[in-house]
Amino acid sequence: TQALPCGDFLREYSAFCVYAYHGLEEGTALLVKKGVWELDPDAPSPETASVPGGEETCDKTATVAWVRHVGDRSRKLALVSLHLKGCPPGEWHIGHEQRVYLLRQVISALKQHPAPIVLAGDFNLRPGPWLDRLSDLLKDEVGLLPVPSASPLPTALMPDFVYDAEHCIDYLYCSPSLRLVGAPS
């Protein structure tokens, strides 16, 4: 585990990170609320299950961790944060092999230790047939279903941001056994 340089408010969380250092400093991370969730000691470690950046993924990464609820250790989750290869708008076929490769690595890790899954990240794809192919892969291999996107609010960094579902590139997928509180229907 590594500490993230994001301020004191993150002290309440445990961070699990995977970085790609090939001229770029980017990666993926999972933050887990301390005292509520803890790593599942029976599952593979985030270090062994995560996908580091490399040539096969175009230096994109995925962080994978299994956690259990501190108050009820039978409540377990597999968590995934990923960042898939981007492409020029409208040329969604570019990088598809690298996106599929990274997802297949994640799927392989998830199959090592079955648990309900929450997978989220930057797919770098707008809605359409190329995203549908990745969604089908996630559904067919580990039963994940997409969660409808909510309209995000503007942030201090982007006060003029207007959400447009047609241009969405970040997605959330969950096992059907999970009930998401506050998710749009």
Short mmCIF file of N, CA and C in Angstrom, two decimals:
data_model
loop_
_atom_site.label_atom_id
_atom_site.label_comp_id
_atom_site.label_asym_id
_atom_site.label_seq_id
_atom_site.Cartn_x
_atom_site.Cartn_y
_atom_site.Cartn_z
N THR A 1 0.84 -1.19 0.00
CA THR A 1 0.00 0.00 0.00
C THR A 1 0.88 1.23 0.00
N GLN A 2 0.33 2.29 -0.57
CA GLN A 2 1.03 3.57 -0.59
C GLN A 2 0.06 4.64 -0.11
N ALA A 3 0.59 5.67 0.50
CA ALA A 3 -0.22 6.82 0.88
C ALA A 3 -0.36 7.74 -0.32
N LEU A 4 -1.55 8.25 -0.53
CA LEU A 4 -1.77 9.18 -1.62
C LEU A 4 -1.55 10.61 -1.13
N PRO A 5 -0.94 11.46 -1.93
CA PRO A 5 -0.67 12.84 -1.51
C PRO A 5 -1.89 13.73 -1.72
N CYS A 6 -3.02 13.39 -1.10
CA CYS A 6 -4.26 14.11 -1.35
C CYS A 6 -4.80 14.86 -0.15
N GLY A 7 -4.07 14.94 0.93
CA GLY A 7 -4.55 15.72 2.07
C GLY A 7 -4.94 14.87 3.25
N ASP A 8 -5.17 15.55 4.36
CA ASP A 8 -5.47 14.88 5.62
C ASP A 8 -6.79 14.13 5.62
N PHE A 9 -7.77 14.59 4.83
CA PHE A 9 -9.08 13.94 4.88
C PHE A 9 -9.02 12.49 4.41
N LEU A 10 -7.96 12.09 3.73
CA LEU A 10 -7.85 10.72 3.27
C LEU A 10 -7.23 9.80 4.33
N ARG A 11 -6.88 10.34 5.48
CA ARG A 11 -6.31 9.50 6.53
C ARG A 11 -7.30 8.45 7.02
N GLU A 12 -8.58 8.66 6.76
CA GLU A 12 -9.61 7.71 7.17
C GLU A 12 -9.70 6.52 6.21
N TYR A 13 -8.88 6.52 5.17
CA TYR A 13 -8.96 5.49 4.14
C TYR A 13 -7.64 4.76 3.99
N SER A 14 -7.74 3.49 3.61
CA SER A 14 -6.57 2.73 3.19
C SER A 14 -6.53 2.84 1.67
N ALA A 15 -5.34 3.03 1.13
CA ALA A 15 -5.20 3.18 -0.32
C ALA A 15 -4.40 2.02 -0.89
N PHE A 16 -4.88 1.52 -2.02
CA PHE A 16 -4.19 0.48 -2.77
C PHE A 16 -4.02 1.01 -4.17
N CYS A 17 -2.78 1.06 -4.66
CA CYS A 17 -2.49 1.75 -5.91
C CYS A 17 -1.62 0.92 -6.84
N VAL A 18 -1.80 1.17 -8.13
CA VAL A 18 -0.93 0.61 -9.16
C VAL A 18 -0.58 1.77 -10.08
N TYR A 19 0.71 1.96 -10.33
CA TYR A 19 1.14 3.05 -11.19
C TYR A 19 1.89 2.53 -12.40
N ALA A 20 1.84 3.30 -13.46
CA ALA A 20 2.64 3.04 -14.66
C ALA A 20 3.63 4.19 -14.78
N TYR A 21 4.91 3.90 -14.73
CA TYR A 21 5.94 4.93 -14.85
C TYR A 21 6.73 4.70 -16.13
N HIS A 22 6.21 5.19 -17.21
CA HIS A 22 6.92 5.09 -18.49
C HIS A 22 6.80 6.45 -19.17
N GLY A 23 7.32 7.47 -18.51
CA GLY A 23 7.20 8.82 -19.04
C GLY A 23 5.90 9.47 -18.58
N LEU A 24 4.98 8.68 -18.07
CA LEU A 24 3.72 9.18 -17.54
C LEU A 24 3.61 8.76 -16.09
N GLU A 25 3.06 9.62 -15.29
CA GLU A 25 2.79 9.23 -13.92
C GLU A 25 1.28 9.13 -13.77
N GLU A 26 0.76 7.98 -14.10
CA GLU A 26 -0.66 7.75 -13.94
C GLU A 26 -0.87 6.34 -13.47
N GLY A 27 -2.03 6.09 -12.98
CA GLY A 27 -2.33 4.76 -12.48
C GLY A 27 -3.75 4.70 -11.98
N THR A 28 -4.02 3.71 -11.16
CA THR A 28 -5.34 3.52 -10.59
C THR A 28 -5.20 3.30 -9.09
N ALA A 29 -6.28 3.57 -8.38
CA ALA A 29 -6.24 3.40 -6.93
C ALA A 29 -7.63 3.03 -6.42
N LEU A 30 -7.64 2.38 -5.28
CA LEU A 30 -8.87 2.10 -4.54
C LEU A 30 -8.70 2.71 -3.16
N LEU A 31 -9.73 3.37 -2.66
CA LEU A 31 -9.73 3.89 -1.31
C LEU A 31 -10.79 3.13 -0.53
N VAL A 32 -10.41 2.57 0.61
CA VAL A 32 -11.30 1.76 1.42
C VAL A 32 -11.38 2.38 2.81
N LYS A 33 -12.60 2.66 3.27
CA LYS A 33 -12.82 3.32 4.56
C LYS A 33 -12.32 2.44 5.71
N LYS A 34 -11.34 2.97 6.46
CA LYS A 34 -10.80 2.25 7.61
C LYS A 34 -11.89 2.06 8.67
N GLY A 35 -11.86 0.93 9.35
CA GLY A 35 -12.84 0.66 10.38
C GLY A 35 -14.16 0.14 9.85
N VAL A 36 -14.35 0.20 8.54
CA VAL A 36 -15.56 -0.32 7.91
C VAL A 36 -15.20 -1.53 7.04
N TRP A 37 -14.15 -1.38 6.22
CA TRP A 37 -13.69 -2.45 5.33
C TRP A 37 -12.22 -2.71 5.60
N GLU A 38 -11.82 -3.97 5.42
CA GLU A 38 -10.42 -4.34 5.55
C GLU A 38 -10.10 -5.35 4.45
N LEU A 39 -8.83 -5.48 4.14
CA LEU A 39 -8.44 -6.48 3.15
C LEU A 39 -8.87 -7.86 3.61
N ASP A 40 -9.34 -8.67 2.67
CA ASP A 40 -9.70 -10.05 2.97
C ASP A 40 -8.41 -10.87 2.98
N PRO A 41 -8.00 -11.38 4.13
CA PRO A 41 -6.72 -12.12 4.19
C PRO A 41 -6.74 -13.45 3.45
N ASP A 42 -7.93 -13.94 3.12
CA ASP A 42 -8.04 -15.20 2.39
C ASP A 42 -7.93 -15.01 0.87
N ALA A 43 -7.93 -13.78 0.42
CA ALA A 43 -7.91 -13.48 -1.02
C ALA A 43 -6.49 -13.11 -1.47
N PRO A 44 -6.26 -13.14 -2.78
CA PRO A 44 -4.96 -12.67 -3.28
C PRO A 44 -4.73 -11.21 -2.87
N SER A 45 -3.49 -10.84 -2.70
CA SER A 45 -3.18 -9.46 -2.31
C SER A 45 -3.37 -8.53 -3.50
N PRO A 46 -3.63 -7.24 -3.25
CA PRO A 46 -3.72 -6.27 -4.35
C PRO A 46 -2.44 -6.26 -5.20
N GLU A 47 -1.30 -6.48 -4.56
CA GLU A 47 -0.04 -6.47 -5.31
C GLU A 47 0.04 -7.59 -6.33
N THR A 48 -0.51 -8.75 -6.00
CA THR A 48 -0.44 -9.87 -6.95
C THR A 48 -1.61 -9.90 -7.91
N ALA A 49 -2.77 -9.37 -7.53
CA ALA A 49 -3.96 -9.43 -8.39
C ALA A 49 -4.07 -8.26 -9.35
N SER A 50 -3.48 -7.13 -9.03
CA SER A 50 -3.60 -5.93 -9.87
C SER A 50 -2.81 -6.08 -11.16
N VAL A 51 -3.15 -5.24 -12.14
CA VAL A 51 -2.50 -5.28 -13.45
C VAL A 51 -1.63 -4.04 -13.61
N PRO A 52 -0.31 -4.21 -13.60
CA PRO A 52 0.57 -3.05 -13.78
C PRO A 52 0.57 -2.61 -15.23
N GLY A 53 0.90 -1.37 -15.45
CA GLY A 53 1.01 -0.87 -16.81
C GLY A 53 2.15 -1.54 -17.54
N GLY A 54 1.98 -1.73 -18.83
CA GLY A 54 3.02 -2.35 -19.65
C GLY A 54 2.67 -2.19 -21.12
N GLU A 55 3.50 -2.75 -21.96
CA GLU A 55 3.31 -2.62 -23.40
C GLU A 55 1.96 -3.18 -23.83
N GLU A 56 1.53 -4.31 -23.24
CA GLU A 56 0.28 -4.95 -23.64
C GLU A 56 -0.94 -4.09 -23.33
N THR A 57 -0.82 -3.20 -22.34
CA THR A 57 -1.95 -2.37 -21.94
C THR A 57 -1.75 -0.90 -22.31
N CYS A 58 -0.67 -0.60 -23.04
CA CYS A 58 -0.31 0.79 -23.34
C CYS A 58 -0.16 1.61 -22.07
N ASP A 59 0.47 0.99 -21.06
CA ASP A 59 0.74 1.62 -19.77
C ASP A 59 -0.51 1.98 -18.99
N LYS A 60 -1.62 1.35 -19.27
CA LYS A 60 -2.83 1.54 -18.48
C LYS A 60 -2.85 0.46 -17.40
N THR A 61 -3.57 0.71 -16.31
CA THR A 61 -3.50 -0.15 -15.14
C THR A 61 -4.88 -0.51 -14.60
N ALA A 62 -4.89 -1.49 -13.71
CA ALA A 62 -6.08 -1.84 -12.93
C ALA A 62 -5.64 -2.23 -11.53
N THR A 63 -6.31 -1.70 -10.53
CA THR A 63 -6.08 -2.07 -9.15
C THR A 63 -7.22 -2.99 -8.73
N VAL A 64 -6.86 -4.15 -8.18
CA VAL A 64 -7.84 -5.16 -7.77
C VAL A 64 -7.60 -5.48 -6.31
N ALA A 65 -8.66 -5.45 -5.49
CA ALA A 65 -8.54 -5.79 -4.07
C ALA A 65 -9.83 -6.44 -3.59
N TRP A 66 -9.68 -7.40 -2.70
CA TRP A 66 -10.82 -8.03 -2.05
C TRP A 66 -10.88 -7.50 -0.63
N VAL A 67 -12.08 -7.10 -0.22
CA VAL A 67 -12.26 -6.57 1.13
C VAL A 67 -13.40 -7.31 1.82
N ARG A 68 -13.38 -7.22 3.14
CA ARG A 68 -14.49 -7.76 3.93
C ARG A 68 -14.91 -6.69 4.93
N HIS A 69 -16.17 -6.74 5.32
CA HIS A 69 -16.72 -5.77 6.25
C HIS A 69 -16.19 -6.08 7.65
N VAL A 70 -15.75 -5.07 8.36
CA VAL A 70 -15.17 -5.26 9.68
C VAL A 70 -16.22 -5.81 10.65
N GLY A 71 -17.46 -5.32 10.56
CA GLY A 71 -18.51 -5.75 11.49
C GLY A 71 -19.13 -7.09 11.15
N ASP A 72 -19.03 -7.51 9.90
CA ASP A 72 -19.59 -8.79 9.46
C ASP A 72 -18.65 -9.34 8.40
N ARG A 73 -17.69 -10.13 8.82
CA ARG A 73 -16.63 -10.59 7.92
C ARG A 73 -17.12 -11.53 6.82
N SER A 74 -18.39 -11.93 6.88
CA SER A 74 -18.94 -12.74 5.78
C SER A 74 -19.34 -11.85 4.60
N ARG A 75 -19.45 -10.54 4.83
CA ARG A 75 -19.77 -9.59 3.74
C ARG A 75 -18.46 -9.23 3.04
N LYS A 76 -18.30 -9.74 1.82
CA LYS A 76 -17.06 -9.53 1.08
C LYS A 76 -17.35 -8.91 -0.27
N LEU A 77 -16.36 -8.18 -0.79
CA LEU A 77 -16.44 -7.56 -2.11
C LEU A 77 -15.11 -7.69 -2.82
N ALA A 78 -15.17 -7.79 -4.13
CA ALA A 78 -13.99 -7.62 -4.97
C ALA A 78 -14.13 -6.24 -5.59
N LEU A 79 -13.12 -5.42 -5.45
CA LEU A 79 -13.15 -4.05 -5.96
C LEU A 79 -12.12 -3.88 -7.07
N VAL A 80 -12.51 -3.17 -8.12
CA VAL A 80 -11.60 -2.93 -9.25
C VAL A 80 -11.70 -1.47 -9.66
N SER A 81 -10.55 -0.84 -9.79
CA SER A 81 -10.44 0.50 -10.38
C SER A 81 -9.55 0.34 -11.60
N LEU A 82 -10.04 0.80 -12.76
CA LEU A 82 -9.22 0.62 -13.96
C LEU A 82 -9.19 1.85 -14.84
N HIS A 83 -8.19 1.89 -15.68
CA HIS A 83 -8.01 2.96 -16.66
C HIS A 83 -7.60 2.30 -17.96
N LEU A 84 -8.50 2.34 -18.93
CA LEU A 84 -8.24 1.69 -20.21
C LEU A 84 -7.68 2.67 -21.23
N LYS A 85 -7.04 2.12 -22.25
CA LYS A 85 -6.42 2.92 -23.31
C LYS A 85 -7.43 3.82 -24.00
N GLY A 86 -7.02 5.05 -24.23
CA GLY A 86 -7.85 6.00 -24.96
C GLY A 86 -7.65 5.89 -26.45
N CYS A 87 -8.40 6.68 -27.20
CA CYS A 87 -8.31 6.71 -28.65
C CYS A 87 -8.89 8.02 -29.14
N PRO A 88 -8.58 8.41 -30.36
CA PRO A 88 -9.17 9.64 -30.89
C PRO A 88 -10.69 9.51 -30.98
N PRO A 89 -11.46 10.56 -30.65
CA PRO A 89 -12.91 10.48 -30.75
C PRO A 89 -13.35 9.98 -32.12
N GLY A 90 -14.26 9.03 -32.11
CA GLY A 90 -14.78 8.47 -33.34
C GLY A 90 -13.98 7.31 -33.89
N GLU A 91 -12.79 7.07 -33.34
CA GLU A 91 -11.95 5.96 -33.81
C GLU A 91 -11.81 4.93 -32.68
N TRP A 92 -12.97 4.44 -32.21
CA TRP A 92 -13.03 3.61 -31.03
C TRP A 92 -12.35 2.27 -31.21
N HIS A 93 -12.12 1.84 -32.44
CA HIS A 93 -11.44 0.58 -32.69
C HIS A 93 -9.96 0.64 -32.29
N ILE A 94 -9.39 1.84 -32.29
CA ILE A 94 -7.97 1.98 -31.93
C ILE A 94 -7.80 1.68 -30.45
N GLY A 95 -6.93 0.75 -30.13
CA GLY A 95 -6.66 0.39 -28.74
C GLY A 95 -7.59 -0.68 -28.18
N HIS A 96 -8.50 -1.19 -29.01
CA HIS A 96 -9.46 -2.18 -28.50
C HIS A 96 -8.75 -3.43 -27.98
N GLU A 97 -7.73 -3.89 -28.69
CA GLU A 97 -7.00 -5.09 -28.24
C GLU A 97 -6.37 -4.87 -26.87
N GLN A 98 -5.82 -3.68 -26.62
CA GLN A 98 -5.20 -3.38 -25.33
C GLN A 98 -6.26 -3.31 -24.23
N ARG A 99 -7.43 -2.73 -24.54
CA ARG A 99 -8.51 -2.67 -23.55
C ARG A 99 -8.97 -4.08 -23.19
N VAL A 100 -9.16 -4.93 -24.19
CA VAL A 100 -9.60 -6.30 -23.95
C VAL A 100 -8.54 -7.06 -23.16
N TYR A 101 -7.27 -6.87 -23.49
CA TYR A 101 -6.20 -7.56 -22.78
C TYR A 101 -6.24 -7.21 -21.29
N LEU A 102 -6.34 -5.92 -20.97
CA LEU A 102 -6.36 -5.50 -19.57
C LEU A 102 -7.59 -6.08 -18.87
N LEU A 103 -8.76 -6.01 -19.51
CA LEU A 103 -9.96 -6.57 -18.89
C LEU A 103 -9.83 -8.07 -18.67
N ARG A 104 -9.24 -8.78 -19.61
CA ARG A 104 -9.06 -10.23 -19.44
C ARG A 104 -8.12 -10.54 -18.26
N GLN A 105 -7.13 -9.69 -18.04
CA GLN A 105 -6.24 -9.87 -16.88
C GLN A 105 -7.02 -9.66 -15.58
N VAL A 106 -7.87 -8.64 -15.57
CA VAL A 106 -8.71 -8.38 -14.39
C VAL A 106 -9.67 -9.54 -14.16
N ILE A 107 -10.32 -10.01 -15.22
CA ILE A 107 -11.25 -11.13 -15.11
C ILE A 107 -10.55 -12.36 -14.56
N SER A 108 -9.36 -12.64 -15.04
CA SER A 108 -8.59 -13.78 -14.55
C SER A 108 -8.33 -13.65 -13.05
N ALA A 109 -7.97 -12.45 -12.60
CA ALA A 109 -7.74 -12.22 -11.17
C ALA A 109 -9.04 -12.42 -10.38
N LEU A 110 -10.14 -11.87 -10.88
CA LEU A 110 -11.41 -11.97 -10.16
C LEU A 110 -11.88 -13.42 -10.02
N LYS A 111 -11.58 -14.24 -10.99
CA LYS A 111 -12.00 -15.65 -10.93
C LYS A 111 -11.20 -16.45 -9.90
N GLN A 112 -10.08 -15.91 -9.42
CA GLN A 112 -9.27 -16.61 -8.41
C GLN A 112 -9.97 -16.68 -7.06
N HIS A 113 -10.82 -15.70 -6.78
CA HIS A 113 -11.44 -15.59 -5.46
C HIS A 113 -12.84 -14.99 -5.63
N PRO A 114 -13.83 -15.83 -5.92
CA PRO A 114 -15.18 -15.30 -6.20
C PRO A 114 -15.76 -14.50 -5.04
N ALA A 115 -16.35 -13.37 -5.39
CA ALA A 115 -17.04 -12.48 -4.45
C ALA A 115 -17.85 -11.51 -5.30
N PRO A 116 -18.88 -10.88 -4.72
CA PRO A 116 -19.58 -9.84 -5.47
C PRO A 116 -18.57 -8.75 -5.88
N ILE A 117 -18.76 -8.21 -7.08
CA ILE A 117 -17.77 -7.31 -7.69
C ILE A 117 -18.33 -5.91 -7.90
N VAL A 118 -17.50 -4.93 -7.61
CA VAL A 118 -17.75 -3.53 -8.02
C VAL A 118 -16.55 -3.14 -8.86
N LEU A 119 -16.78 -2.80 -10.11
CA LEU A 119 -15.72 -2.42 -11.05
C LEU A 119 -16.06 -1.05 -11.60
N ALA A 120 -15.12 -0.13 -11.53
CA ALA A 120 -15.36 1.23 -12.02
C ALA A 120 -14.09 1.78 -12.63
N GLY A 121 -14.26 2.72 -13.55
CA GLY A 121 -13.09 3.38 -14.08
C GLY A 121 -13.32 4.11 -15.38
N ASP A 122 -12.20 4.55 -15.91
CA ASP A 122 -12.15 5.31 -17.16
C ASP A 122 -11.96 4.31 -18.30
N PHE A 123 -13.05 4.06 -19.03
CA PHE A 123 -12.99 3.13 -20.15
C PHE A 123 -12.51 3.82 -21.43
N ASN A 124 -12.47 5.16 -21.42
CA ASN A 124 -12.05 5.93 -22.58
C ASN A 124 -12.85 5.58 -23.83
N LEU A 125 -14.10 5.21 -23.64
CA LEU A 125 -15.01 4.90 -24.74
C LEU A 125 -16.35 5.55 -24.48
N ARG A 126 -16.91 6.14 -25.51
CA ARG A 126 -18.28 6.65 -25.40
C ARG A 126 -19.25 5.51 -25.65
N PRO A 127 -20.51 5.67 -25.23
CA PRO A 127 -21.50 4.63 -25.47
C PRO A 127 -21.56 4.25 -26.95
N GLY A 128 -21.69 2.96 -27.22
CA GLY A 128 -21.75 2.48 -28.60
C GLY A 128 -21.26 1.06 -28.70
N PRO A 129 -21.07 0.57 -29.93
CA PRO A 129 -20.75 -0.84 -30.13
C PRO A 129 -19.41 -1.28 -29.52
N TRP A 130 -18.41 -0.42 -29.46
CA TRP A 130 -17.12 -0.83 -28.89
C TRP A 130 -17.23 -0.99 -27.38
N LEU A 131 -17.96 -0.08 -26.72
CA LEU A 131 -18.21 -0.24 -25.29
C LEU A 131 -19.10 -1.45 -25.05
N ASP A 132 -20.08 -1.67 -25.91
CA ASP A 132 -20.97 -2.83 -25.77
C ASP A 132 -20.16 -4.13 -25.77
N ARG A 133 -19.12 -4.20 -26.58
CA ARG A 133 -18.29 -5.41 -26.64
C ARG A 133 -17.60 -5.66 -25.30
N LEU A 134 -17.11 -4.58 -24.68
CA LEU A 134 -16.46 -4.73 -23.38
C LEU A 134 -17.49 -5.09 -22.31
N SER A 135 -18.67 -4.47 -22.39
CA SER A 135 -19.74 -4.78 -21.43
C SER A 135 -20.16 -6.24 -21.55
N ASP A 136 -20.26 -6.73 -22.78
CA ASP A 136 -20.61 -8.14 -22.99
C ASP A 136 -19.55 -9.06 -22.41
N LEU A 137 -18.28 -8.70 -22.56
CA LEU A 137 -17.19 -9.50 -22.01
C LEU A 137 -17.32 -9.58 -20.48
N LEU A 138 -17.57 -8.44 -19.84
CA LEU A 138 -17.71 -8.41 -18.38
C LEU A 138 -18.93 -9.21 -17.92
N LYS A 139 -20.02 -9.12 -18.66
CA LYS A 139 -21.23 -9.87 -18.30
C LYS A 139 -21.02 -11.37 -18.51
N ASP A 140 -20.47 -11.74 -19.66
CA ASP A 140 -20.31 -13.16 -19.98
C ASP A 140 -19.30 -13.86 -19.08
N GLU A 141 -18.23 -13.17 -18.71
CA GLU A 141 -17.15 -13.81 -17.94
C GLU A 141 -17.35 -13.77 -16.43
N VAL A 142 -17.87 -12.65 -15.89
CA VAL A 142 -18.01 -12.54 -14.43
C VAL A 142 -19.37 -11.99 -14.00
N GLY A 143 -20.32 -11.93 -14.92
CA GLY A 143 -21.69 -11.57 -14.58
C GLY A 143 -21.94 -10.12 -14.23
N LEU A 144 -21.04 -9.22 -14.61
CA LEU A 144 -21.22 -7.82 -14.25
C LEU A 144 -22.22 -7.12 -15.15
N LEU A 145 -23.00 -6.23 -14.53
CA LEU A 145 -23.98 -5.42 -15.26
C LEU A 145 -23.64 -3.95 -15.09
N PRO A 146 -23.86 -3.15 -16.13
CA PRO A 146 -23.59 -1.72 -16.00
C PRO A 146 -24.60 -1.04 -15.08
N VAL A 147 -24.13 -0.06 -14.33
CA VAL A 147 -24.99 0.76 -13.48
C VAL A 147 -25.27 2.05 -14.26
N PRO A 148 -26.53 2.44 -14.37
CA PRO A 148 -26.82 3.68 -15.10
C PRO A 148 -26.05 4.86 -14.50
N SER A 149 -25.57 5.73 -15.35
CA SER A 149 -24.81 6.89 -14.90
C SER A 149 -25.73 7.95 -14.33
N ALA A 150 -25.31 8.51 -13.22
CA ALA A 150 -26.01 9.67 -12.65
C ALA A 150 -25.40 10.92 -13.24
N SER A 151 -26.13 12.01 -13.19
CA SER A 151 -25.60 13.28 -13.68
C SER A 151 -24.67 13.86 -12.63
N PRO A 152 -23.35 13.87 -12.88
CA PRO A 152 -22.42 14.44 -11.91
C PRO A 152 -22.61 15.95 -11.79
N LEU A 153 -22.28 16.45 -10.63
CA LEU A 153 -22.39 17.88 -10.39
C LEU A 153 -21.10 18.58 -10.79
N PRO A 154 -21.19 19.88 -11.14
CA PRO A 154 -19.96 20.62 -11.43
C PRO A 154 -19.04 20.61 -10.21
N THR A 155 -17.75 20.69 -10.45
CA THR A 155 -16.78 20.71 -9.36
C THR A 155 -16.02 22.03 -9.38
N ALA A 156 -15.25 22.26 -8.34
CA ALA A 156 -14.44 23.48 -8.28
C ALA A 156 -13.45 23.52 -9.43
N LEU A 157 -12.98 22.35 -9.88
CA LEU A 157 -12.02 22.30 -10.98
C LEU A 157 -12.69 22.56 -12.33
N MET A 158 -13.96 22.19 -12.44
CA MET A 158 -14.68 22.36 -13.70
C MET A 158 -16.07 22.94 -13.42
N PRO A 159 -16.15 24.22 -12.98
CA PRO A 159 -17.44 24.78 -12.59
C PRO A 159 -18.45 24.89 -13.74
N ASP A 160 -18.00 24.89 -14.99
CA ASP A 160 -18.90 25.00 -16.13
C ASP A 160 -19.24 23.65 -16.75
N PHE A 161 -18.78 22.57 -16.10
CA PHE A 161 -19.00 21.24 -16.65
C PHE A 161 -20.49 20.94 -16.74
N VAL A 162 -20.91 20.45 -17.88
CA VAL A 162 -22.29 20.01 -18.07
C VAL A 162 -22.25 18.54 -18.48
N TYR A 163 -22.91 17.71 -17.72
CA TYR A 163 -22.91 16.28 -17.99
C TYR A 163 -23.70 15.99 -19.26
N ASP A 164 -23.15 15.10 -20.07
CA ASP A 164 -23.79 14.69 -21.31
C ASP A 164 -23.55 13.19 -21.46
N ALA A 165 -24.60 12.39 -21.27
CA ALA A 165 -24.45 10.93 -21.29
C ALA A 165 -23.83 10.43 -22.59
N GLU A 166 -24.01 11.16 -23.67
CA GLU A 166 -23.45 10.76 -24.96
C GLU A 166 -21.93 10.80 -24.97
N HIS A 167 -21.35 11.62 -24.10
CA HIS A 167 -19.91 11.79 -24.06
C HIS A 167 -19.26 11.14 -22.83
N CYS A 168 -20.01 10.34 -22.12
CA CYS A 168 -19.51 9.66 -20.93
C CYS A 168 -18.40 8.67 -21.31
N ILE A 169 -17.33 8.63 -20.54
CA ILE A 169 -16.26 7.64 -20.76
C ILE A 169 -15.93 6.86 -19.48
N ASP A 170 -16.56 7.21 -18.37
CA ASP A 170 -16.34 6.55 -17.09
C ASP A 170 -17.58 5.72 -16.76
N TYR A 171 -17.35 4.49 -16.29
CA TYR A 171 -18.48 3.58 -16.08
C TYR A 171 -18.32 2.79 -14.78
N LEU A 172 -19.46 2.31 -14.30
CA LEU A 172 -19.53 1.50 -13.10
C LEU A 172 -20.29 0.22 -13.43
N TYR A 173 -19.74 -0.91 -13.00
CA TYR A 173 -20.36 -2.22 -13.21
C TYR A 173 -20.41 -2.92 -11.85
N CYS A 174 -21.48 -3.69 -11.62
CA CYS A 174 -21.62 -4.41 -10.36
C CYS A 174 -22.21 -5.79 -10.59
N SER A 175 -21.94 -6.66 -9.65
CA SER A 175 -22.60 -7.97 -9.64
C SER A 175 -24.08 -7.75 -9.38
N PRO A 176 -24.94 -8.55 -10.02
CA PRO A 176 -26.38 -8.36 -9.82
C PRO A 176 -26.84 -8.63 -8.40
N SER A 177 -26.03 -9.33 -7.60
CA SER A 177 -26.41 -9.61 -6.21
C SER A 177 -26.29 -8.38 -5.31
N LEU A 178 -25.64 -7.33 -5.81
CA LEU A 178 -25.46 -6.12 -5.00
C LEU A 178 -26.62 -5.16 -5.20
N ARG A 179 -27.02 -4.50 -4.12
CA ARG A 179 -28.05 -3.47 -4.20
C ARG A 179 -27.36 -2.14 -3.95
N LEU A 180 -27.41 -1.29 -4.95
CA LEU A 180 -26.76 0.01 -4.81
C LEU A 180 -27.75 1.04 -4.28
N VAL A 181 -27.41 1.64 -3.18
CA VAL A 181 -28.26 2.64 -2.56
C VAL A 181 -27.98 3.98 -3.23
N GLY A 182 -29.04 4.65 -3.69
CA GLY A 182 -28.88 5.96 -4.30
C GLY A 182 -28.50 5.93 -5.75
N ALA A 183 -28.42 4.75 -6.38
CA ALA A 183 -28.09 4.67 -7.81
C ALA A 183 -29.32 5.01 -8.62
N PRO A 184 -29.13 5.69 -9.77
CA PRO A 184 -30.28 5.97 -10.62
C PRO A 184 -30.86 4.67 -11.16
N SER A 185 -32.14 4.68 -11.44
CA SER A 185 -32.75 3.45 -11.96
C SER A 185 -32.91 3.50 -13.46
#
